[in-house]
Every structure is written in C-alpha cells, then in structure tokens.
C-alpha cells in the first residue's frame, strides 16, 4: 500500500495531491511549448521538423485518442492502429473514389470513418467489461488489417497494397510539395484538437468518463448512462486516432499500407500513454517524444562510444534491449508515468518556495 | 412546516417486496412507508437486508415480488437512471466515490445528469457549454460550502480521510437537488465528534432543505435522536415499525436486535 504514508495526516495529503486547476489559464510550460513548435521552422533543420517534431505531434494526437478510451473511460484498447488505419484509408478512399481533393474535408471524412468504426467496435463495451473489451479491440485490429489488405478496392486496385493521396487542395497553399506548409498543417491540427480534447475532458462528458472508470455502479445510481458514455468514448477516441492515422500516412510517411498500422503501432501508442501518464493530456506529448527520441538518443550514444567496433545488426538489437530496460525501470519507479513525476516535481518546488 | 400528522403525505411506499439471491431470501415480503420531508431509519443486525433494500430502491437489485410506489407512481422494478432522474440520490456504505477525481469533480459529477449541452459544444468551447459548466461549478461550490468541504475542494478524494470522504459522498448526493436521499451508514467508522457533525448536516438537510431521508445506521442513539420513524428488519422480515420511542419499547425488538441489557 504505497499511498498509505500520504493518508496519515491531512497536511501531507493536502500537499501531495494538490492538483492545480489548469482550466483558467494555460501554464507557462504549455505556452512555451506552443511557441516552440510554432516557431520551429525559423531555426530547426528539415530533419528536426519532418522526422522528429512531425511524428511526435501526430503520435501525441493518437495518444490523446487512446487516452480518452483507456485513461479517462477506463477501457483498455490494443486496437489503436486499427482506427488509425481506418482514418488513413477512409481519407484515401474519399479522395480516390469520391474525388474529394479538399484536404480538410477529406481528413474530416477520414476521422468520421474512424469514429463510426470506433462506435461499432465499442458497442459490445456496454455489455462486457475489462479484459473482454480489450479482446474486441484486438479483433478490430486484425479485422481492419485483413479488410484493407485483401480488398483491392480500398487501395484503389494498385499493383501493391499501399495508399498515396492524389494531389490535394488546401485554400491556395501547396499542401502537396511544400514541407513547411505540411509541418504547419500537422502542428495546427494537433494543437487545436488538443485544445478541444482538454475542453471535453473538463466538461461533464470527461467527468462522466472518469466516474464510470472509477466506480461504475455509483455512476449509474447518480444518473450517468454508462453504456452511452462508453460508446461516446470509443467514438471520440477513434475520431482522434483516425485523424492521427491520416496525418501519419500522408503528411509524415507519404505512402502507407496496413503495415504502417499493425499491432506494433497499437502497442506503440499504448506505451506512449502508459509512459506519459494515463488520463493526462500533456503526458501524451511527453510519452510520444520519449518513445520516438529515446531510440535515436541510444543509437547516437552507442555509436559515439563504441562506434565502429559493433556491427549494425547488433547495434539495433542492443538499442531495443536498452530501450526496453529503461521503460521497465521507469514504470517501476513511477507507474503513473512522466505526468505524475512532473506533478510531484512542481509540487515539491512549490513547497520549497512557500 | 405545520403539515401535522392528520393528513399523511407518503413519498415512498414499499409493498410486499421480496428479494432472493439464488435460494437465499434476503428480503421477505417487506413493506414500509416514508412520509415526505421525514427521516425514516432502517435498523437491524448485519445481513438483515437493509442495504439490499436501498439497492432495490435504486434499481441496482430487482426484487422477485412486490411493488414500489414513488410520488404516486407504482413500479414493479426500478431502473438506476430513472430513479436518479426522479430525484432520488444515494450515499453509499463504502462511499463509492470516484477515487482519482477531485472533491469538486466528484460533486460536479452529481450534476452530470442535468447537462443539456453536447460534447461538440464543449469541444469547441461554445458559450452555452461554458455557461453550463460555470453554473455546475457554482452549484457544486454551494454544496461544498454547505458541508464545510472548502479546504478539500481541489484535492483528489482517494487520499482524503474517511470522514471527509463521507461528506463528499453526501455533497455529491445533495448537489442535484434531490427529493430524497438514501443514506447507507453515513456515520460508520466515525468518532463521536464526527458523528455529531454528520448528524447536524443530516438534520440541516432534512429541516432546512426539506429533503426526505432514508437512513441506515447502527448507532442507536443517533437513530433515536434523528428519526421520525424507525423500521426494524431482522432476517429480511419487518420486526417493528413506528416512532422511535415506541420501537425502543417493543420487547421483540429488544430481544432480537438490541439484545439483553447487561
């Protein structure tokens, strides 16, 4: 019982658990982060913009989607990749078969496709619980991979089962070729959707999700329709995953296939939210940055120290071993992820000041 | 406040309700009535069926037999969401708070069922959604203030002392302006001072706000001082029913429930 020490007196629990109300004004770190990603094209290299910040932002958005289902509504999902795929393939098919080349509209339709898929796969959640909900999300994962690989219609009868967007329009901007515009499209969509997620979490909808997660029977008795709000979490979470999937496929990768959204992707997003912190918005960004940057950092450090003595195959395996070990150590030290660590740290600094 | 005892205004009537789990009868043809704006206590030894009765009223359990009349409408079975919408709130024996949420969020969750805004309005931060959230917060702050919970407002409930958690549970029940509150051992595990404090809150809620209360409580002195009516349950059957002073004199109650005086 780790928390017992904090329960001994009111005074300690007051300090440890003082959770600042962030609703009123964005914190200094949030403002700094927003300014940084918006001004990055002025000073950061092409590599940083397109190969690091872009995927981190997109996977953060996917993390928010999964966090809505798992962190807030308490339903473990291992099918994040499936809904990302539906978003990407949905957008592609509306563009390829529907002739919708307006970028925002096609993206929105991709997101809505994923939301509908999420609603459908979320239907069993009103009848079953816990482990069994997880299994339905796993079913979604394999069903979607099968659907988009075995049915040539979904990749527009190409010679290989991959999808690439036809030229799109975005007002008068060059979304197809200009990297800076592509960067800003990703960043602005992610920031606006993050703000929307924050608004939802702080509304009665977010409170209902957490209430269902923490104490389902009590939620029902105080008048919260748990079946309805579970379906809503699946729908909205999948919408976020779908938008993230479409951005990942077309603004990061360029060309995608179901391999881009396989079970490994699902686990990657799940790790992001676990490491960043369940039911935290900023945790998604920290988790995504950690998951994507750590292997690069390890690679760099191993090469710098041991360098040419090692063959590349061994190097990449060693990277995985170090990466895995660090995650295990982190989760033993702080099972609630980076978000909790930061909260403890800021709490500690505040106490020091006062 | 001068309704008088001549014309009874019955808010809740339970009639011949029976509940069994598998073969075991938890409640056996049990009937009782609760007058509007009164405090009615259900007492009896552990396992007598008191909490099960509250769960039937909330629609968590479905009785095999019997009828429940609330506010003039008769039901064979209750459904949790409808019961909440009819204005029946509940304070749970194990608190059943939302552990990882703050006191304010827990109390505000009690207002969720009154929300009229959609998730999209909230996502876009439209004025109507903001106004509704602000009004919920204001209302919740009133309940928090009423129960002296101000110092704990923004703290996560799972780390709060037990007695405070009980009060959060009461605030969550109170915030939705209920007509009736079902209280399952609101004073369990409390010391004498905390019990007095909680008794004060219960009396305030009943007398000042006019809320009808069904109370399950083991502390007989508390029951005697608070209740307008006491119903005694034993092995799922009604043993006695009446004014506290009459029930206390009932020899059957004394032998079965209160035990022999030492």
XYZ file of C-alpha atoms in Angstrom, chain A residues 3 6-10 13-15 17-21 23-24 192 195-197 199-226 228-229 232 236 240 279 336 343, chain B residues 58 60 80-81 83-85 88-90 92 94-102 104-106 108-113 115-119 122-125 130 132-133 136-137 151-156 158-161 164 172-173:
112
model
C -0.096 5.607 -0.707
C 0.230 10.111 2.330
C -3.013 9.315 4.115
C -1.691 9.572 7.632
C -2.439 13.217 8.077
C -4.461 15.742 6.192
C -2.241 14.663 1.585
C -3.030 18.322 1.042
C 0.391 18.923 -0.350
C -2.360 15.713 -4.038
C -2.875 19.401 -4.642
C -3.820 19.309 -8.300
C -3.813 22.801 -9.741
C -6.850 23.852 -11.703
C -8.700 25.292 -16.745
C -8.452 29.020 -16.223
C -6.405 22.687 -31.999
C -7.397 22.143 -27.002
C -10.721 20.534 -27.954
C -9.765 17.381 -26.022
C -12.328 21.173 -23.214
C -14.085 17.807 -23.425
C -12.138 16.368 -20.501
C -13.099 19.341 -18.322
C -16.764 19.103 -19.273
C -19.435 16.846 -17.812
C -18.504 14.340 -20.541
C -14.959 13.964 -19.204
C -16.216 13.733 -15.632
C -18.708 11.049 -16.634
C -15.947 9.011 -18.285
C -13.788 9.174 -15.183
C -16.766 8.404 -12.948
C -17.519 5.260 -14.964
C -13.845 4.311 -14.809
C -13.575 4.811 -11.037
C -16.927 3.427 -9.822
C -19.370 2.194 -12.406
C -22.289 1.299 -10.102
C -22.209 4.640 -8.333
C -22.081 6.409 -11.692
C -25.313 4.678 -12.702
C -27.035 5.492 -9.420
C -26.241 9.215 -9.738
C -27.753 9.175 -13.199
C -24.803 8.706 -15.573
C -25.686 6.468 -18.516
C -22.536 4.379 -18.533
C -23.851 5.636 -23.643
C -20.724 7.366 -22.377
C -19.072 8.043 -26.816
C -14.458 10.310 -29.982
C -8.763 11.325 -32.800
C -5.603 10.385 -18.077
C 1.799 6.613 -13.246
C 3.353 16.916 -10.833
C -32.028 2.436 -6.643
C -29.390 -1.991 -8.682
C -30.970 3.362 -11.807
C -31.041 6.166 -14.386
C -34.569 6.660 -10.214
C -31.864 9.334 -10.354
C -33.993 11.379 -12.744
C -33.536 10.045 -5.549
C -29.886 10.380 -4.526
C -27.718 7.901 -2.678
C -23.064 4.607 -0.289
C -18.386 2.188 1.036
C -18.578 5.824 -0.166
C -18.223 4.686 -3.803
C -16.582 7.964 -4.697
C -14.659 8.496 -7.905
C -11.237 7.978 -6.366
C -8.957 9.667 -8.843
C -11.117 12.762 -9.225
C -11.039 15.855 -7.038
C -15.103 19.357 -6.863
C -15.168 16.915 -9.790
C -16.914 14.289 -7.666
C -19.954 18.104 -10.141
C -20.467 14.539 -11.407
C -23.638 14.574 -9.313
C -24.948 17.231 -11.702
C -23.972 15.423 -14.906
C -27.412 14.022 -15.489
C -26.372 18.505 -18.550
C -28.103 19.782 -21.673
C -25.022 20.551 -23.750
C -23.378 18.225 -26.265
C -19.809 17.037 -26.470
C -17.795 21.574 -25.245
C -15.049 20.611 -27.713
C -15.475 23.949 -29.495
C -15.755 25.819 -26.203
C -19.032 27.250 -20.820
C -23.406 25.365 -18.184
C -20.040 24.261 -16.772
C -22.432 23.470 -12.383
C -19.284 24.665 -10.677
C -10.336 23.232 2.249
C -10.529 19.976 0.275
C -12.188 21.320 -2.869
C -9.359 20.653 -5.322
C -7.871 17.537 -3.734
C -8.100 14.020 -5.102
C -8.890 8.775 -2.594
C -6.243 10.225 -0.257
C -8.702 12.098 1.983
C -9.602 10.901 5.491
C -14.205 13.714 4.832
C -22.421 14.587 -4.390
C -25.885 13.358 -3.413
